[in-house]
Short mmCIF file of the C-alpha atoms (twelve columns), coordinates in Angstrom:
data_MODEL
# 
_entry.id   MODEL 
# 
loop_
_atom_site.group_PDB 
_atom_site.id 
_atom_site.type_symbol 
_atom_site.label_atom_id 
_atom_site.label_alt_id 
_atom_site.label_comp_id 
_atom_site.label_asym_id 
_atom_site.label_seq_id 
_atom_site.Cartn_x 
_atom_site.Cartn_y 
_atom_site.Cartn_z 
_atom_site.pdbx_PDB_model_num 
ATOM 1   C CA . MET A 1   37.844  -101.573 -5.688  1 
ATOM 2   C CA . SER A 2   40.667  -101.233 -8.010  1 
ATOM 3   C CA . HIS A 3   44.091  -102.240 -6.909  1 
ATOM 4   C CA . THR A 4   45.451  -98.769  -7.648  1 
ATOM 5   C CA . ALA A 5   42.762  -96.895  -5.852  1 
ATOM 6   C CA . HIS A 6   44.981  -96.168  -2.798  1 
ATOM 7   C CA . ILE A 7   47.734  -94.439  -4.804  1 
ATOM 8   C CA . PRO A 8   47.346  -90.707  -5.062  1 
ATOM 9   C CA . SER A 9   46.880  -89.408  -8.523  1 
ATOM 10  C CA . HIS A 10  49.619  -87.233  -10.078 1 
ATOM 11  C CA . ARG A 11  47.325  -85.300  -12.253 1 
ATOM 12  C CA . LYS A 12  46.909  -81.643  -11.632 1 
ATOM 13  C CA . PRO A 13  43.500  -80.569  -10.797 1 
ATOM 14  C CA . ARG A 14  41.722  -78.747  -13.493 1 
ATOM 15  C CA . ARG A 15  41.512  -75.009  -13.176 1 
ATOM 16  C CA . SER A 16  38.299  -73.319  -13.645 1 
ATOM 17  C CA . ALA A 17  37.731  -71.237  -16.714 1 
ATOM 18  C CA . SER A 18  37.474  -68.024  -14.711 1 
ATOM 19  C CA . LYS A 19  40.820  -68.497  -13.039 1 
ATOM 20  C CA . MET A 20  42.414  -69.286  -16.345 1 
ATOM 21  C CA . ALA A 21  40.921  -66.203  -17.896 1 
ATOM 22  C CA . LEU A 22  42.193  -64.084  -14.997 1 
ATOM 23  C CA . ARG A 23  45.656  -65.452  -15.302 1 
ATOM 24  C CA . ALA A 24  45.631  -64.948  -19.023 1 
ATOM 25  C CA . GLY A 25  44.616  -61.354  -18.498 1 
ATOM 26  C CA . VAL A 26  47.349  -60.740  -15.964 1 
ATOM 27  C CA . THR A 27  49.905  -62.367  -18.146 1 
ATOM 28  C CA . GLY A 28  48.794  -60.307  -21.081 1 
ATOM 29  C CA . GLY A 29  49.003  -57.141  -19.070 1 
ATOM 30  C CA . VAL A 30  52.493  -57.969  -17.886 1 
ATOM 31  C CA . LEU A 31  53.560  -58.786  -21.386 1 
ATOM 32  C CA . SER A 32  52.050  -55.535  -22.623 1 
ATOM 33  C CA . THR A 33  53.894  -53.598  -19.984 1 
ATOM 34  C CA . LEU A 34  57.110  -55.320  -20.857 1 
ATOM 35  C CA . ALA A 35  56.489  -54.593  -24.497 1 
ATOM 36  C CA . VAL A 36  55.934  -50.942  -23.844 1 
ATOM 37  C CA . ALA A 37  59.023  -50.777  -21.641 1 
ATOM 38  C CA . GLY A 38  61.025  -52.516  -24.267 1 
ATOM 39  C CA . ALA A 39  59.821  -50.169  -26.896 1 
ATOM 40  C CA . SER A 40  60.698  -47.206  -24.730 1 
ATOM 41  C CA . GLY A 41  64.096  -48.662  -23.971 1 
ATOM 42  C CA . ALA A 42  64.711  -49.200  -27.641 1 
ATOM 43  C CA . ALA A 43  63.682  -45.672  -28.425 1 
ATOM 44  C CA . ASN A 44  65.854  -44.186  -25.679 1 
ATOM 45  C CA . ALA A 45  68.841  -46.314  -26.649 1 
ATOM 46  C CA . ALA A 46  69.585  -43.888  -29.479 1 
ATOM 47  C CA . GLU A 47  69.918  -40.917  -27.091 1 
ATOM 48  C CA . PRO A 48  73.240  -40.290  -25.183 1 
ATOM 49  C CA . VAL A 49  73.108  -41.029  -21.512 1 
ATOM 50  C CA . THR A 50  74.230  -38.091  -19.288 1 
ATOM 51  C CA . GLN A 51  74.874  -37.896  -15.554 1 
ATOM 52  C CA . THR A 52  73.934  -34.727  -13.618 1 
ATOM 53  C CA . ILE A 53  75.986  -33.266  -10.689 1 
ATOM 54  C CA . GLU A 54  74.646  -31.869  -7.471  1 
ATOM 55  C CA . LEU A 55  74.798  -28.182  -8.610  1 
ATOM 56  C CA . PRO A 56  73.341  -26.565  -5.466  1 
ATOM 57  C CA . THR A 57  76.360  -27.567  -3.339  1 
ATOM 58  C CA . LEU A 58  78.873  -26.504  -6.010  1 
ATOM 59  C CA . THR A 59  77.124  -23.120  -6.473  1 
ATOM 60  C CA . ALA A 60  77.177  -22.408  -2.718  1 
ATOM 61  C CA . ASP A 61  80.930  -23.089  -2.460  1 
ATOM 62  C CA . LEU A 62  81.657  -20.907  -5.471  1 
ATOM 63  C CA . SER A 63  79.590  -18.051  -4.004  1 
ATOM 64  C CA . THR A 64  81.502  -18.290  -0.735  1 
ATOM 65  C CA . GLN A 65  84.832  -18.176  -2.546  1 
ATOM 66  C CA . VAL A 66  83.729  -15.202  -4.632  1 
ATOM 67  C CA . ALA A 67  82.543  -13.378  -1.506  1 
ATOM 68  C CA . GLN A 68  85.835  -14.092  0.281   1 
ATOM 69  C CA . SER A 69  87.809  -12.926  -2.738  1 
ATOM 70  C CA . ALA A 70  85.756  -9.715   -2.873  1 
ATOM 71  C CA . ASP A 71  86.362  -9.104   0.849   1 
ATOM 72  C CA . ALA A 72  90.098  -9.682   0.405   1 
ATOM 73  C CA . THR A 73  90.175  -7.322   -2.568  1 
ATOM 74  C CA . GLN A 74  88.277  -4.670   -0.632  1 
ATOM 75  C CA . GLN A 75  90.599  -5.049   2.379   1 
ATOM 76  C CA . ALA A 76  93.655  -4.800   0.146   1 
ATOM 77  C CA . ALA A 77  92.225  -1.647   -1.421  1 
ATOM 78  C CA . ALA A 78  91.554  -0.179   2.026   1 
ATOM 79  C CA . ASN A 79  95.093  -1.013   3.159   1 
ATOM 80  C CA . TYR A 80  96.512  0.555    0.012   1 
ATOM 81  C CA . GLN A 81  94.436  3.691    0.570   1 
ATOM 82  C CA . LEU A 82  95.561  3.883    4.205   1 
ATOM 83  C CA . GLN A 83  99.203  3.447    3.223   1 
ATOM 84  C CA . ALA A 84  98.815  6.094    0.526   1 
ATOM 85  C CA . GLU A 85  97.340  8.509    3.073   1 
ATOM 86  C CA . ARG A 86  100.176 7.784    5.503   1 
ATOM 87  C CA . ASP A 87  102.770 8.322    2.775   1 
ATOM 88  C CA . GLU A 88  101.126 11.592   1.812   1 
ATOM 89  C CA . ALA A 89  100.996 12.758   5.450   1 
ATOM 90  C CA . PHE A 90  104.651 11.816   5.936   1 
ATOM 91  C CA . ALA A 91  105.640 13.678   2.764   1 
ATOM 92  C CA . LYS A 92  103.731 16.774   3.899   1 
ATOM 93  C CA . ALA A 93  105.307 16.607   7.357   1 
ATOM 94  C CA . ALA A 94  108.784 16.245   5.860   1 
ATOM 95  C CA . ASP A 95  108.166 19.147   3.507   1 
ATOM 96  C CA . GLN A 96  106.875 21.340   6.347   1 
ATOM 97  C CA . ALA A 97  109.855 20.398   8.517   1 
ATOM 98  C CA . LYS A 98  112.187 21.377   5.683   1 
ATOM 99  C CA . LYS A 99  110.391 24.701   5.278   1 
ATOM 100 C CA . ASP A 100 110.555 25.338   9.032   1 
ATOM 101 C CA . GLN A 101 114.261 24.524   9.033   1 
ATOM 102 C CA . LEU A 102 114.908 26.926   6.172   1 
ATOM 103 C CA . ALA A 103 112.864 29.629   7.904   1 
ATOM 104 C CA . ALA A 104 114.797 29.090   11.149  1 
ATOM 105 C CA . GLU A 105 118.112 29.268   9.302   1 
ATOM 106 C CA . LYS A 106 117.071 32.467   7.545   1 
ATOM 107 C CA . LYS A 107 115.935 33.966   10.834  1 
ATOM 108 C CA . ALA A 108 119.197 33.006   12.526  1 
ATOM 109 C CA . GLU A 109 121.177 34.434   9.612   1 
ATOM 110 C CA . ALA A 110 119.178 37.668   9.733   1 
ATOM 111 C CA . LYS A 111 119.731 37.896   13.485  1 
ATOM 112 C CA . LYS A 112 123.448 37.260   13.025  1 
ATOM 113 C CA . LYS A 113 123.667 39.991   10.393  1 
ATOM 114 C CA . ALA A 114 121.718 42.399   12.604  1 
ATOM 115 C CA . GLU A 115 124.009 41.688   15.565  1 
ATOM 116 C CA . ALA A 116 127.081 42.127   13.373  1 
ATOM 117 C CA . ALA A 117 125.697 45.422   12.040  1 
ATOM 118 C CA . ALA A 118 124.889 46.613   15.569  1 
ATOM 119 C CA . LYS A 119 128.367 45.639   16.757  1 
ATOM 120 C CA . ALA A 120 130.010 47.401   13.825  1 
ATOM 121 C CA . LYS A 121 127.895 50.487   14.500  1 
ATOM 122 C CA . ALA A 122 128.811 50.472   18.185  1 
ATOM 123 C CA . GLU A 123 132.507 50.077   17.361  1 
ATOM 124 C CA . ARG A 124 132.305 52.873   14.810  1 
ATOM 125 C CA . GLU A 125 130.561 55.180   17.283  1 
ATOM 126 C CA . ALA A 126 133.080 54.287   19.994  1 
ATOM 127 C CA . ALA A 127 135.938 55.054   17.607  1 
ATOM 128 C CA . GLU A 128 134.331 58.348   16.654  1 
ATOM 129 C CA . GLN A 129 133.850 59.256   20.308  1 
ATOM 130 C CA . ALA A 130 137.434 58.287   21.106  1 
ATOM 131 C CA . ALA A 131 138.690 60.414   18.234  1 
ATOM 132 C CA . SER A 132 136.513 63.307   19.387  1 
ATOM 133 C CA . ARG A 133 137.820 63.020   22.947  1 
ATOM 134 C CA . SER A 134 141.394 62.834   21.734  1 
ATOM 135 C CA . SER A 135 140.886 65.960   19.666  1 
ATOM 136 C CA . GLU A 136 139.189 67.640   22.602  1 
ATOM 137 C CA . ARG A 137 142.034 66.736   24.942  1 
ATOM 138 C CA . THR A 138 144.547 68.156   22.467  1 
ATOM 139 C CA . THR A 139 142.578 71.395   22.267  1 
ATOM 140 C CA . LEU A 140 142.322 71.600   26.042  1 
ATOM 141 C CA . ALA A 141 146.040 70.930   26.472  1 
ATOM 142 C CA . SER A 142 146.910 73.621   23.962  1 
ATOM 143 C CA . ALA A 143 144.610 76.099   25.682  1 
ATOM 144 C CA . SER A 144 146.078 75.238   29.087  1 
ATOM 145 C CA . SER A 145 149.672 75.619   27.915  1 
ATOM 146 C CA . ALA A 146 148.897 78.994   26.323  1 
ATOM 147 C CA . SER A 147 147.547 80.483   29.523  1 
ATOM 148 C CA . GLU A 148 146.108 79.232   32.760  1 
ATOM 149 C CA . SER A 149 143.690 82.139   32.712  1 
ATOM 150 C CA . VAL A 150 142.023 80.869   29.536  1 
ATOM 151 C CA . ALA A 151 138.984 78.719   30.419  1 
ATOM 152 C CA . ALA A 152 138.736 75.295   28.813  1 
ATOM 153 C CA . PRO A 153 135.924 74.745   26.309  1 
ATOM 154 C CA . ALA A 154 132.696 73.652   27.980  1 
ATOM 155 C CA . SER A 155 131.567 71.433   25.096  1 
ATOM 156 C CA . GLY A 156 131.977 67.661   25.154  1 
ATOM 157 C CA . SER A 157 132.288 65.281   28.082  1 
ATOM 158 C CA . VAL A 158 135.961 65.973   28.815  1 
ATOM 159 C CA . GLY A 159 135.438 69.697   28.330  1 
ATOM 160 C CA . ALA A 160 132.528 69.646   30.781  1 
ATOM 161 C CA . VAL A 161 134.712 67.960   33.417  1 
ATOM 162 C CA . ILE A 162 137.650 70.370   32.994  1 
ATOM 163 C CA . SER A 163 135.367 73.412   32.840  1 
ATOM 164 C CA . PHE A 164 133.676 72.406   36.102  1 
ATOM 165 C CA . LEU A 165 136.984 71.765   37.867  1 
ATOM 166 C CA . LYS A 166 138.468 75.121   36.875  1 
ATOM 167 C CA . ALA A 167 135.344 76.846   38.055  1 
ATOM 168 C CA . GLN A 168 136.031 75.476   41.560  1 
ATOM 169 C CA . VAL A 169 139.619 76.758   41.809  1 
ATOM 170 C CA . GLY A 170 139.935 78.722   45.018  1 
ATOM 171 C CA . ASP A 171 137.266 76.804   46.927  1 
ATOM 172 C CA . ALA A 172 138.137 75.500   50.366  1 
ATOM 173 C CA . TYR A 173 139.286 72.012   51.206  1 
ATOM 174 C CA . VAL A 174 137.131 70.305   53.857  1 
ATOM 175 C CA . MET A 175 137.377 66.633   54.793  1 
ATOM 176 C CA . GLY A 176 134.206 64.920   53.517  1 
ATOM 177 C CA . GLY A 177 133.208 68.039   51.532  1 
ATOM 178 C CA . THR A 178 131.056 67.519   48.430  1 
ATOM 179 C CA . GLY A 179 130.413 71.179   47.426  1 
ATOM 180 C CA . PRO A 180 129.237 73.478   46.356  1 
ATOM 181 C CA . ASN A 181 131.943 75.715   47.920  1 
ATOM 182 C CA . SER A 182 134.108 73.240   49.813  1 
ATOM 183 C CA . TRP A 183 135.488 69.864   48.781  1 
ATOM 184 C CA . ASP A 184 137.734 67.000   49.590  1 
ATOM 185 C CA . CYS A 185 139.721 65.377   46.788  1 
ATOM 186 C CA . SER A 186 137.311 62.568   45.882  1 
ATOM 187 C CA . GLY A 187 134.213 64.729   46.443  1 
ATOM 188 C CA . LEU A 188 135.511 67.209   43.848  1 
ATOM 189 C CA . THR A 189 136.353 64.548   41.240  1 
ATOM 190 C CA . GLN A 190 133.023 62.788   41.760  1 
ATOM 191 C CA . ALA A 191 131.122 66.041   41.131  1 
ATOM 192 C CA . ALA A 192 133.297 66.877   38.107  1 
ATOM 193 C CA . PHE A 193 132.755 63.577   36.289  1 
ATOM 194 C CA . LYS A 194 129.069 63.719   37.032  1 
ATOM 195 C CA . GLN A 195 128.971 66.676   34.598  1 
ATOM 196 C CA . ALA A 196 129.867 64.130   31.877  1 
ATOM 197 C CA . GLY A 197 127.258 61.615   33.035  1 
ATOM 198 C CA . VAL A 198 129.735 59.364   34.851  1 
ATOM 199 C CA . ASP A 199 128.924 58.198   38.374  1 
ATOM 200 C CA . LEU A 200 132.255 57.768   40.115  1 
ATOM 201 C CA . PRO A 201 132.392 55.971   43.466  1 
ATOM 202 C CA . ARG A 202 132.694 58.276   46.486  1 
ATOM 203 C CA . THR A 203 136.130 57.430   47.899  1 
ATOM 204 C CA . SER A 204 139.633 57.775   46.427  1 
ATOM 205 C CA . GLN A 205 140.250 54.052   47.016  1 
ATOM 206 C CA . GLN A 206 137.294 53.107   44.880  1 
ATOM 207 C CA . GLN A 207 137.972 55.738   42.216  1 
ATOM 208 C CA . SER A 208 141.538 54.484   41.705  1 
ATOM 209 C CA . THR A 209 140.204 51.208   40.253  1 
ATOM 210 C CA . PHE A 210 137.351 52.729   38.243  1 
ATOM 211 C CA . GLY A 211 137.939 52.876   34.480  1 
ATOM 212 C CA . THR A 212 140.847 51.647   32.369  1 
ATOM 213 C CA . PRO A 213 144.367 51.802   33.833  1 
ATOM 214 C CA . VAL A 214 146.857 53.853   31.754  1 
ATOM 215 C CA . SER A 215 150.555 54.462   32.182  1 
ATOM 216 C CA . LEU A 216 151.670 57.890   33.361  1 
ATOM 217 C CA . SER A 217 153.645 58.280   30.135  1 
ATOM 218 C CA . ASN A 218 150.400 58.024   28.133  1 
ATOM 219 C CA . ILE A 219 148.021 60.112   30.213  1 
ATOM 220 C CA . GLN A 220 145.618 62.462   28.437  1 
ATOM 221 C CA . VAL A 221 143.511 65.428   29.448  1 
ATOM 222 C CA . GLY A 222 140.634 64.231   31.632  1 
ATOM 223 C CA . ASP A 223 142.386 61.136   33.025  1 
ATOM 224 C CA . LEU A 224 141.969 60.531   36.753  1 
ATOM 225 C CA . LEU A 225 145.255 60.544   38.721  1 
ATOM 226 C CA . TYR A 226 145.739 58.821   42.074  1 
ATOM 227 C CA . TRP A 227 148.427 58.696   44.747  1 
ATOM 228 C CA . GLY A 228 149.077 55.466   46.642  1 
ATOM 229 C CA . GLY A 229 148.266 51.954   45.444  1 
ATOM 230 C CA . ALA A 230 145.355 51.098   43.140  1 
ATOM 231 C CA . GLY A 231 142.496 50.216   45.457  1 
ATOM 232 C CA . SER A 232 144.237 51.831   48.437  1 
ATOM 233 C CA . ALA A 233 144.829 55.369   47.067  1 
ATOM 234 C CA . TYR A 234 144.754 58.215   49.588  1 
ATOM 235 C CA . HIS A 235 144.442 61.122   47.105  1 
ATOM 236 C CA . VAL A 236 143.004 61.816   43.608  1 
ATOM 237 C CA . GLY A 237 143.059 64.624   41.045  1 
ATOM 238 C CA . VAL A 238 142.413 65.177   37.305  1 
ATOM 239 C CA . TYR A 239 145.076 65.751   34.630  1 
ATOM 240 C CA . ILE A 240 144.364 68.979   32.685  1 
ATOM 241 C CA . GLY A 241 147.324 68.864   30.277  1 
ATOM 242 C CA . ASN A 242 150.758 70.489   29.970  1 
ATOM 243 C CA . GLY A 243 152.086 68.431   32.910  1 
ATOM 244 C CA . GLN A 244 149.489 69.849   35.309  1 
ATOM 245 C CA . TYR A 245 146.625 68.488   37.370  1 
ATOM 246 C CA . LEU A 246 143.772 70.021   39.346  1 
ATOM 247 C CA . ASP A 247 142.773 68.801   42.790  1 
ATOM 248 C CA . ALA A 248 141.404 69.682   46.181  1 
ATOM 249 C CA . ALA A 249 144.848 69.537   47.707  1 
ATOM 250 C CA . ASN A 250 144.608 70.151   51.458  1 
ATOM 251 C CA . PRO A 251 143.160 72.606   53.973  1 
ATOM 252 C CA . SER A 252 145.995 75.077   53.436  1 
ATOM 253 C CA . LYS A 253 145.797 75.129   49.611  1 
ATOM 254 C CA . GLY A 254 142.175 74.321   48.838  1 
ATOM 255 C CA . VAL A 255 141.292 73.640   45.174  1 
ATOM 256 C CA . VAL A 256 144.360 74.424   43.028  1 
ATOM 257 C CA . ILE A 257 146.239 73.634   39.814  1 
ATOM 258 C CA . GLN A 258 149.638 72.013   40.369  1 
ATOM 259 C CA . ASP A 259 152.592 70.612   38.433  1 
ATOM 260 C CA . LEU A 260 153.023 66.836   38.358  1 
ATOM 261 C CA . SER A 261 156.764 67.303   38.562  1 
ATOM 262 C CA . GLY A 262 156.381 68.648   42.092  1 
ATOM 263 C CA . TYR A 263 154.143 65.835   43.268  1 
ATOM 264 C CA . PRO A 264 154.268 62.856   40.858  1 
ATOM 265 C CA . ALA A 265 151.172 60.624   40.810  1 
ATOM 266 C CA . SER A 266 151.328 56.873   41.478  1 
ATOM 267 C CA . GLY A 267 148.993 55.871   38.641  1 
ATOM 268 C CA . ALA A 268 146.140 56.870   36.366  1 
ATOM 269 C CA . VAL A 269 142.825 55.545   35.044  1 
ATOM 270 C CA . ARG A 270 140.902 56.647   31.969  1 
ATOM 271 C CA . VAL A 271 137.246 57.173   32.823  1 
ATOM 272 C CA . LEU A 272 136.133 58.892   29.605  1 
# 
């Protein structure tokens, strides 16, 4: 035995030809792959390198924003339309209120003018009636002063009163009498003024405060005379002009015409 036989040998064992061929094939394949990759890398090196972004996420956000903007625009348009409608309604209401106010003012003005015209007409008619009565009283006074036997005109309210009274001259006086052939003082005057459409109260006390008080210095034909205090008169008669009056005097005289100078009245009221 050799003296080196116990030392392991450092030589690598020989590989078989098949293994070597396999490895050579693998190595060649790897090298080919690397060559192809290198060639591709060299070819692509001339093209610019770009980096893509995740577009789906960006597109979704943009769509949401566009939708929200459209909704906001639509809402703003709706609000504008609503405000425009409100403004239009307010303008119409204001215009109608103005028209109503003008119509009310015109109506009030027309009513005021109508009332003024009616008042003026009433005053004019009253003045005409007063003038007619004054003329009638003057005529009656003149007729009475000319002759007591001459009957007073029967036309007109005052004339109707005087004509009725003179027609009763000679009738009897009876307390509480109201005609047709016997009278007391207030019953006779009540019936006389009824001929002119005036409803006198029944008693002398009431008649003395009916109508407009006049002074004895300004009495006219047809004025009602009373004796005693106003409201407490005990006798009444009617002035017929020329300082005379007609009354149902008392049971001894009956209905007569008398002079005021012989029995002055206490006061007078103008009924017509």
